[in-house]
Structures are given as structure tokens and as C-alpha cells.
Amino acid sequence: MSEAKAKIKSGGKRFSKFSIVGLSNAALDIGILNLFLWLEPTREVSLLVLYNGVALVVANLNSYAWNTLWTFRGRAEHDLRQIVLFGLQVLVNIGISNGLFWALIRPIIVYTEVPTYLAGNVAKIISVTVASTISFFIMRFIIFSRKRWFNERL
């Protein structure tokens, strides 16, 4: 097999693993959001964003564990550089996901009578899909890349 084909095959396997981890993250993320919606229903947008944020933190902890132990196992160094970069990626992920969640849910909650669980779940699925796709590329090409950026500083 040529080197190019091997890279494509390896990248496909890695993306498949990332997708499986992503599904487990999404299950946790959506499950925790729905648990909050069930235990403490609200139409207060800021509280919904807080619920979403807590769910995202738990999902990102799960992501770190599975992505370092399985998806990027051969590239995970568990050093300060990767931990800090992963933490920054988590902040980007939460920022994008929570920002998009807020932008999607706010007009629905404020201007319609759509049930909160429906609006919350649709907003969650869209925001998680966008943020997770961006996270894959950050992890693949920066955090777990063999290439070091900026004269080995990143």
C-alpha cells in the first residue's frame, strides 16, 4: 500500500474512532441537558445556557479521556503542552457550542411557545455538531499532531 493510501486509511480510522467518542459525548451531553430540563424545567434562557455549559464540561472530560486513551493513543503524550492545548480546545468548544446554543434557543424561547425540551434538544444537536467538527480539526492538526508549530513552541 502506498504511503498516501496508508495515511488516508489511518485518517479514516481515526475519524471513525473520533465519531464513536463523539457519539458517547453527545449521549452524555444531551442526557445531562435533558436531566436538568426534567428536574428543573425553565424557559429562562440564561439558565438553559448554564445547563448546557455543565453538560458540555462533562462531555469534554469524557472526550479527553477517550481521545487520549483510544482515538489519538499513538499521538497522546499526556504532557503539559497537550493538556494545556486540550484545555484551550475545550474553551473554544464550549464557547462555540454555548454561543450557538444561545443564538438558536433564545428567539424560540422568547418569541414562541415551542416546548423547551424540543427547542433545547434541536439547539443542542446543531451546536454540538458544529463545535465537535471544529474540535476534531483542532485535535488532529494541533493538539495531537506530530508537527510542532511556531518553532516547537506549540
mmCIF file with all atom_site columns, C-alpha atoms in Angstrom:
data_model
loop_
_atom_site.group_PDB
_atom_site.id
_atom_site.type_symbol
_atom_site.label_atom_id
_atom_site.label_alt_id
_atom_site.label_comp_id
_atom_site.label_asym_id
_atom_site.label_entity_id
_atom_site.label_seq_id
_atom_site.pdbx_PDB_ins_code
_atom_site.Cartn_x
_atom_site.Cartn_y
_atom_site.Cartn_z
_atom_site.occupancy
_atom_site.B_iso_or_equiv
_atom_site.pdbx_formal_charge
_atom_site.auth_seq_id
_atom_site.auth_comp_id
_atom_site.auth_asym_id
_atom_site.auth_atom_id
_atom_site.pdbx_PDB_model_num
ATOM 1   C CA . MET A 1 1   ? 0.000   0.000  0.000  1.00 0.00 ? 1   MET A CA 1
ATOM 2   C CA . SER A 1 2   ? 1.326   3.423  -0.898 1.00 0.00 ? 2   SER A CA 1
ATOM 3   C CA . GLU A 1 3   ? 2.124   5.968  1.790  1.00 0.00 ? 3   GLU A CA 1
ATOM 4   C CA . ALA A 1 4   ? -0.741  8.228  0.652  1.00 0.00 ? 4   ALA A CA 1
ATOM 5   C CA . LYS A 1 5   ? -3.276  5.378  0.846  1.00 0.00 ? 5   LYS A CA 1
ATOM 6   C CA . ALA A 1 6   ? -1.974  4.395  4.279  1.00 0.00 ? 6   ALA A CA 1
ATOM 7   C CA . LYS A 1 7   ? -2.399  7.985  5.515  1.00 0.00 ? 7   LYS A CA 1
ATOM 8   C CA . ILE A 1 8   ? -5.958  8.135  4.174  1.00 0.00 ? 8   ILE A CA 1
ATOM 9   C CA . LYS A 1 9   ? -6.805  4.786  5.772  1.00 0.00 ? 9   LYS A CA 1
ATOM 10  C CA . SER A 1 10  ? -5.256  5.864  9.089  1.00 0.00 ? 10  SER A CA 1
ATOM 11  C CA . GLY A 1 11  ? -7.095  9.191  8.971  1.00 0.00 ? 11  GLY A CA 1
ATOM 12  C CA . GLY A 1 12  ? -10.360 7.401  8.246  1.00 0.00 ? 12  GLY A CA 1
ATOM 13  C CA . LYS A 1 13  ? -9.868  5.058  11.204 1.00 0.00 ? 13  LYS A CA 1
ATOM 14  C CA . ARG A 1 14  ? -9.020  7.983  13.449 1.00 0.00 ? 14  ARG A CA 1
ATOM 15  C CA . PHE A 1 15  ? -12.085 9.931  12.320 1.00 0.00 ? 15  PHE A CA 1
ATOM 16  C CA . SER A 1 16  ? -14.250 6.815  12.886 1.00 0.00 ? 16  SER A CA 1
ATOM 17  C CA . LYS A 1 17  ? -12.903 6.485  16.431 1.00 0.00 ? 17  LYS A CA 1
ATOM 18  C CA . PHE A 1 18  ? -13.415 10.210 16.989 1.00 0.00 ? 18  PHE A CA 1
ATOM 19  C CA . SER A 1 19  ? -17.007 9.813  15.768 1.00 0.00 ? 19  SER A CA 1
ATOM 20  C CA . ILE A 1 20  ? -17.667 6.951  18.202 1.00 0.00 ? 20  ILE A CA 1
ATOM 21  C CA . VAL A 1 21  ? -16.225 9.010  21.053 1.00 0.00 ? 21  VAL A CA 1
ATOM 22  C CA . GLY A 1 22  ? -18.308 11.923 19.796 1.00 0.00 ? 22  GLY A CA 1
ATOM 23  C CA . LEU A 1 23  ? -21.465 9.833  19.983 1.00 0.00 ? 23  LEU A CA 1
ATOM 24  C CA . SER A 1 24  ? -20.692 8.918  23.594 1.00 0.00 ? 24  SER A CA 1
ATOM 25  C CA . ASN A 1 25  ? -20.011 12.597 24.326 1.00 0.00 ? 25  ASN A CA 1
ATOM 26  C CA . ALA A 1 26  ? -23.280 13.588 22.639 1.00 0.00 ? 26  ALA A CA 1
ATOM 27  C CA . ALA A 1 27  ? -25.199 10.973 24.635 1.00 0.00 ? 27  ALA A CA 1
ATOM 28  C CA . LEU A 1 28  ? -23.741 12.348 27.882 1.00 0.00 ? 28  LEU A CA 1
ATOM 29  C CA . ASP A 1 29  ? -24.200 15.949 26.773 1.00 0.00 ? 29  ASP A CA 1
ATOM 30  C CA . ILE A 1 30  ? -27.812 15.567 25.649 1.00 0.00 ? 30  ILE A CA 1
ATOM 31  C CA . GLY A 1 31  ? -28.620 13.262 28.562 1.00 0.00 ? 31  GLY A CA 1
ATOM 32  C CA . ILE A 1 32  ? -27.346 15.743 31.150 1.00 0.00 ? 32  ILE A CA 1
ATOM 33  C CA . LEU A 1 33  ? -29.170 18.658 29.484 1.00 0.00 ? 33  LEU A CA 1
ATOM 34  C CA . ASN A 1 34  ? -32.402 16.635 29.475 1.00 0.00 ? 34  ASN A CA 1
ATOM 35  C CA . LEU A 1 35  ? -31.888 15.593 33.088 1.00 0.00 ? 35  LEU A CA 1
ATOM 36  C CA . PHE A 1 36  ? -31.686 19.280 34.047 1.00 0.00 ? 36  PHE A CA 1
ATOM 37  C CA . LEU A 1 37  ? -34.757 20.054 31.907 1.00 0.00 ? 37  LEU A CA 1
ATOM 38  C CA . TRP A 1 38  ? -36.648 17.254 33.617 1.00 0.00 ? 38  TRP A CA 1
ATOM 39  C CA . LEU A 1 39  ? -35.514 18.039 37.178 1.00 0.00 ? 39  LEU A CA 1
ATOM 40  C CA . GLU A 1 40  ? -35.795 21.823 36.936 1.00 0.00 ? 40  GLU A CA 1
ATOM 41  C CA . PRO A 1 41  ? -37.840 22.889 33.887 1.00 0.00 ? 41  PRO A CA 1
ATOM 42  C CA . THR A 1 42  ? -37.386 26.515 32.873 1.00 0.00 ? 42  THR A CA 1
ATOM 43  C CA . ARG A 1 43  ? -37.850 28.907 29.976 1.00 0.00 ? 43  ARG A CA 1
ATOM 44  C CA . GLU A 1 44  ? -35.142 31.225 31.354 1.00 0.00 ? 44  GLU A CA 1
ATOM 45  C CA . VAL A 1 45  ? -32.556 31.412 28.560 1.00 0.00 ? 45  VAL A CA 1
ATOM 46  C CA . SER A 1 46  ? -29.593 32.129 30.862 1.00 0.00 ? 46  SER A CA 1
ATOM 47  C CA . LEU A 1 47  ? -30.412 29.079 32.998 1.00 0.00 ? 47  LEU A CA 1
ATOM 48  C CA . LEU A 1 48  ? -30.736 26.923 29.864 1.00 0.00 ? 48  LEU A CA 1
ATOM 49  C CA . VAL A 1 49  ? -27.303 28.117 28.757 1.00 0.00 ? 49  VAL A CA 1
ATOM 50  C CA . LEU A 1 50  ? -25.940 27.229 32.216 1.00 0.00 ? 50  LEU A CA 1
ATOM 51  C CA . TYR A 1 51  ? -27.467 23.728 31.950 1.00 0.00 ? 51  TYR A CA 1
ATOM 52  C CA . ASN A 1 52  ? -25.867 23.423 28.526 1.00 0.00 ? 52  ASN A CA 1
ATOM 53  C CA . GLY A 1 53  ? -22.498 24.577 29.875 1.00 0.00 ? 53  GLY A CA 1
ATOM 54  C CA . VAL A 1 54  ? -22.465 21.993 32.662 1.00 0.00 ? 54  VAL A CA 1
ATOM 55  C CA . ALA A 1 55  ? -23.360 19.251 30.171 1.00 0.00 ? 55  ALA A CA 1
ATOM 56  C CA . LEU A 1 56  ? -20.551 20.424 27.874 1.00 0.00 ? 56  LEU A CA 1
ATOM 57  C CA . VAL A 1 57  ? -17.942 20.302 30.648 1.00 0.00 ? 57  VAL A CA 1
ATOM 58  C CA . VAL A 1 58  ? -18.849 16.686 31.486 1.00 0.00 ? 58  VAL A CA 1
ATOM 59  C CA . ALA A 1 59  ? -18.834 15.714 27.794 1.00 0.00 ? 59  ALA A CA 1
ATOM 60  C CA . ASN A 1 60  ? -15.428 17.352 27.289 1.00 0.00 ? 60  ASN A CA 1
ATOM 61  C CA . LEU A 1 61  ? -13.954 15.462 30.253 1.00 0.00 ? 61  LEU A CA 1
ATOM 62  C CA . ASN A 1 62  ? -15.233 12.256 28.659 1.00 0.00 ? 62  ASN A CA 1
ATOM 63  C CA . SER A 1 63  ? -13.738 13.421 25.360 1.00 0.00 ? 63  SER A CA 1
ATOM 64  C CA . TYR A 1 64  ? -10.314 13.969 26.889 1.00 0.00 ? 64  TYR A CA 1
ATOM 65  C CA . ALA A 1 65  ? -10.275 10.527 28.464 1.00 0.00 ? 65  ALA A CA 1
ATOM 66  C CA . TRP A 1 66  ? -11.366 8.610  25.363 1.00 0.00 ? 66  TRP A CA 1
ATOM 67  C CA . ASN A 1 67  ? -9.458  10.674 22.812 1.00 0.00 ? 67  ASN A CA 1
ATOM 68  C CA . THR A 1 68  ? -6.147  10.394 24.656 1.00 0.00 ? 68  THR A CA 1
ATOM 69  C CA . LEU A 1 69  ? -6.595  6.722  25.566 1.00 0.00 ? 69  LEU A CA 1
ATOM 70  C CA . TRP A 1 70  ? -8.060  5.488  22.275 1.00 0.00 ? 70  TRP A CA 1
ATOM 71  C CA . THR A 1 71  ? -8.589  7.823  19.308 1.00 0.00 ? 71  THR A CA 1
ATOM 72  C CA . PHE A 1 72  ? -5.183  9.544  19.376 1.00 0.00 ? 72  PHE A CA 1
ATOM 73  C CA . ARG A 1 73  ? -3.453  6.959  21.589 1.00 0.00 ? 73  ARG A CA 1
ATOM 74  C CA . GLY A 1 74  ? -0.322  6.784  19.450 1.00 0.00 ? 74  GLY A CA 1
ATOM 75  C CA . ARG A 1 75  ? -0.021  10.566 19.500 1.00 0.00 ? 75  ARG A CA 1
ATOM 76  C CA . ALA A 1 76  ? -1.084  11.318 23.062 1.00 0.00 ? 76  ALA A CA 1
ATOM 77  C CA . GLU A 1 77  ? 1.884   12.340 25.186 1.00 0.00 ? 77  GLU A CA 1
ATOM 78  C CA . HIS A 1 78  ? -0.018  13.333 28.348 1.00 0.00 ? 78  HIS A CA 1
ATOM 79  C CA . ASP A 1 79  ? 2.375   16.226 28.809 1.00 0.00 ? 79  ASP A CA 1
ATOM 80  C CA . LEU A 1 80  ? 1.740   19.801 29.890 1.00 0.00 ? 80  LEU A CA 1
ATOM 81  C CA . ARG A 1 81  ? 1.634   21.020 26.283 1.00 0.00 ? 81  ARG A CA 1
ATOM 82  C CA . GLN A 1 82  ? -1.155  18.641 25.282 1.00 0.00 ? 82  GLN A CA 1
ATOM 83  C CA . ILE A 1 83  ? -3.112  19.187 28.478 1.00 0.00 ? 83  ILE A CA 1
ATOM 84  C CA . VAL A 1 84  ? -2.987  22.977 28.093 1.00 0.00 ? 84  VAL A CA 1
ATOM 85  C CA . LEU A 1 85  ? -3.849  22.804 24.386 1.00 0.00 ? 85  LEU A CA 1
ATOM 86  C CA . PHE A 1 86  ? -6.708  20.404 25.102 1.00 0.00 ? 86  PHE A CA 1
ATOM 87  C CA . GLY A 1 87  ? -7.968  22.779 27.796 1.00 0.00 ? 87  GLY A CA 1
ATOM 88  C CA . LEU A 1 88  ? -7.872  25.653 25.307 1.00 0.00 ? 88  LEU A CA 1
ATOM 89  C CA . GLN A 1 89  ? -9.706  23.497 22.769 1.00 0.00 ? 89  GLN A CA 1
ATOM 90  C CA . VAL A 1 90  ? -12.352 22.781 25.432 1.00 0.00 ? 90  VAL A CA 1
ATOM 91  C CA . LEU A 1 91  ? -12.805 26.519 25.967 1.00 0.00 ? 91  LEU A CA 1
ATOM 92  C CA . VAL A 1 92  ? -13.191 27.037 22.211 1.00 0.00 ? 92  VAL A CA 1
ATOM 93  C CA . ASN A 1 93  ? -15.618 24.102 22.033 1.00 0.00 ? 93  ASN A CA 1
ATOM 94  C CA . ILE A 1 94  ? -17.719 25.381 24.934 1.00 0.00 ? 94  ILE A CA 1
ATOM 95  C CA . GLY A 1 95  ? -17.641 28.938 23.586 1.00 0.00 ? 95  GLY A CA 1
ATOM 96  C CA . ILE A 1 96  ? -18.804 27.903 20.123 1.00 0.00 ? 96  ILE A CA 1
ATOM 97  C CA . SER A 1 97  ? -21.339 25.387 21.383 1.00 0.00 ? 97  SER A CA 1
ATOM 98  C CA . ASN A 1 98  ? -22.824 27.608 24.096 1.00 0.00 ? 98  ASN A CA 1
ATOM 99  C CA . GLY A 1 99  ? -22.831 30.674 21.832 1.00 0.00 ? 99  GLY A CA 1
ATOM 100 C CA . LEU A 1 100 ? -24.594 28.810 19.056 1.00 0.00 ? 100 LEU A CA 1
ATOM 101 C CA . PHE A 1 101 ? -26.963 27.159 21.567 1.00 0.00 ? 101 PHE A CA 1
ATOM 102 C CA . TRP A 1 102 ? -27.910 30.597 22.920 1.00 0.00 ? 102 TRP A CA 1
ATOM 103 C CA . ALA A 1 103 ? -28.343 32.070 19.421 1.00 0.00 ? 103 ALA A CA 1
ATOM 104 C CA . LEU A 1 104 ? -30.611 29.197 18.400 1.00 0.00 ? 104 LEU A CA 1
ATOM 105 C CA . ILE A 1 105 ? -32.670 28.820 21.563 1.00 0.00 ? 105 ILE A CA 1
ATOM 106 C CA . ARG A 1 106 ? -33.195 32.439 22.575 1.00 0.00 ? 106 ARG A CA 1
ATOM 107 C CA . PRO A 1 107 ? -35.578 33.520 19.786 1.00 0.00 ? 107 PRO A CA 1
ATOM 108 C CA . ILE A 1 108 ? -37.529 30.263 20.049 1.00 0.00 ? 108 ILE A CA 1
ATOM 109 C CA . ILE A 1 109 ? -37.993 30.546 23.821 1.00 0.00 ? 109 ILE A CA 1
ATOM 110 C CA . VAL A 1 110 ? -38.672 34.293 23.820 1.00 0.00 ? 110 VAL A CA 1
ATOM 111 C CA . TYR A 1 111 ? -40.976 34.556 20.798 1.00 0.00 ? 111 TYR A CA 1
ATOM 112 C CA . THR A 1 112 ? -42.756 31.198 20.588 1.00 0.00 ? 112 THR A CA 1
ATOM 113 C CA . GLU A 1 113 ? -44.459 28.626 22.755 1.00 0.00 ? 113 GLU A CA 1
ATOM 114 C CA . VAL A 1 114 ? -42.351 25.735 21.437 1.00 0.00 ? 114 VAL A CA 1
ATOM 115 C CA . PRO A 1 115 ? -41.695 23.333 24.335 1.00 0.00 ? 115 PRO A CA 1
ATOM 116 C CA . THR A 1 116 ? -38.350 23.923 25.994 1.00 0.00 ? 116 THR A CA 1
ATOM 117 C CA . TYR A 1 117 ? -37.235 20.288 25.688 1.00 0.00 ? 117 TYR A CA 1
ATOM 118 C CA . LEU A 1 118 ? -37.811 20.389 21.918 1.00 0.00 ? 118 LEU A CA 1
ATOM 119 C CA . ALA A 1 119 ? -36.070 23.729 21.391 1.00 0.00 ? 119 ALA A CA 1
ATOM 120 C CA . GLY A 1 120 ? -33.246 22.705 23.734 1.00 0.00 ? 120 GLY A CA 1
ATOM 121 C CA . ASN A 1 121 ? -32.608 19.387 22.030 1.00 0.00 ? 121 ASN A CA 1
ATOM 122 C CA . VAL A 1 122 ? -32.659 20.789 18.497 1.00 0.00 ? 122 VAL A CA 1
ATOM 123 C CA . ALA A 1 123 ? -30.329 23.637 19.522 1.00 0.00 ? 123 ALA A CA 1
ATOM 124 C CA . LYS A 1 124 ? -28.083 21.164 21.354 1.00 0.00 ? 124 LYS A CA 1
ATOM 125 C CA . ILE A 1 125 ? -27.765 18.790 18.389 1.00 0.00 ? 125 ILE A CA 1
ATOM 126 C CA . ILE A 1 126 ? -26.905 21.604 15.965 1.00 0.00 ? 126 ILE A CA 1
ATOM 127 C CA . SER A 1 127 ? -24.458 23.322 18.332 1.00 0.00 ? 127 SER A CA 1
ATOM 128 C CA . VAL A 1 128 ? -22.697 20.084 19.303 1.00 0.00 ? 128 VAL A CA 1
ATOM 129 C CA . THR A 1 129 ? -22.323 19.004 15.671 1.00 0.00 ? 129 THR A CA 1
ATOM 130 C CA . VAL A 1 130 ? -20.690 22.301 14.671 1.00 0.00 ? 130 VAL A CA 1
ATOM 131 C CA . ALA A 1 131 ? -18.436 22.529 17.743 1.00 0.00 ? 131 ALA A CA 1
ATOM 132 C CA . SER A 1 132 ? -17.384 18.863 17.547 1.00 0.00 ? 132 SER A CA 1
ATOM 133 C CA . THR A 1 133 ? -16.394 19.145 13.900 1.00 0.00 ? 133 THR A CA 1
ATOM 134 C CA . ILE A 1 134 ? -14.187 22.129 14.709 1.00 0.00 ? 134 ILE A CA 1
ATOM 135 C CA . SER A 1 135 ? -12.750 20.278 17.729 1.00 0.00 ? 135 SER A CA 1
ATOM 136 C CA . PHE A 1 136 ? -11.749 17.297 15.582 1.00 0.00 ? 136 PHE A CA 1
ATOM 137 C CA . PHE A 1 137 ? -9.605  19.502 13.350 1.00 0.00 ? 137 PHE A CA 1
ATOM 138 C CA . ILE A 1 138 ? -8.053  21.305 16.336 1.00 0.00 ? 138 ILE A CA 1
ATOM 139 C CA . MET A 1 139 ? -7.190  17.979 17.975 1.00 0.00 ? 139 MET A CA 1
ATOM 140 C CA . ARG A 1 140 ? -5.981  16.334 14.781 1.00 0.00 ? 140 ARG A CA 1
ATOM 141 C CA . PHE A 1 141 ? -3.852  19.149 13.399 1.00 0.00 ? 141 PHE A CA 1
ATOM 142 C CA . ILE A 1 142 ? -2.677  20.953 16.550 1.00 0.00 ? 142 ILE A CA 1
ATOM 143 C CA . ILE A 1 143 ? -3.048  19.042 19.822 1.00 0.00 ? 143 ILE A CA 1
ATOM 144 C CA . PHE A 1 144 ? -2.234  15.516 18.653 1.00 0.00 ? 144 PHE A CA 1
ATOM 145 C CA . SER A 1 145 ? -0.229  16.465 15.579 1.00 0.00 ? 145 SER A CA 1
ATOM 146 C CA . ARG A 1 146 ? 3.312   15.259 15.226 1.00 0.00 ? 146 ARG A CA 1
ATOM 147 C CA . LYS A 1 147 ? 4.160   18.629 13.710 1.00 0.00 ? 147 LYS A CA 1
ATOM 148 C CA . ARG A 1 148 ? 5.042   21.365 16.183 1.00 0.00 ? 148 ARG A CA 1
ATOM 149 C CA . TRP A 1 149 ? 4.040   24.902 15.325 1.00 0.00 ? 149 TRP A CA 1
ATOM 150 C CA . PHE A 1 150 ? 5.906   28.159 15.989 1.00 0.00 ? 150 PHE A CA 1
ATOM 151 C CA . ASN A 1 151 ? 9.431   26.740 16.271 1.00 0.00 ? 151 ASN A CA 1
ATOM 152 C CA . GLU A 1 152 ? 8.373   23.870 18.522 1.00 0.00 ? 152 GLU A CA 1
ATOM 153 C CA . ARG A 1 153 ? 6.503   26.175 20.935 1.00 0.00 ? 153 ARG A CA 1
ATOM 154 C CA . LEU A 1 154 ? 3.041   24.852 20.070 1.00 0.00 ? 154 LEU A CA 1
#
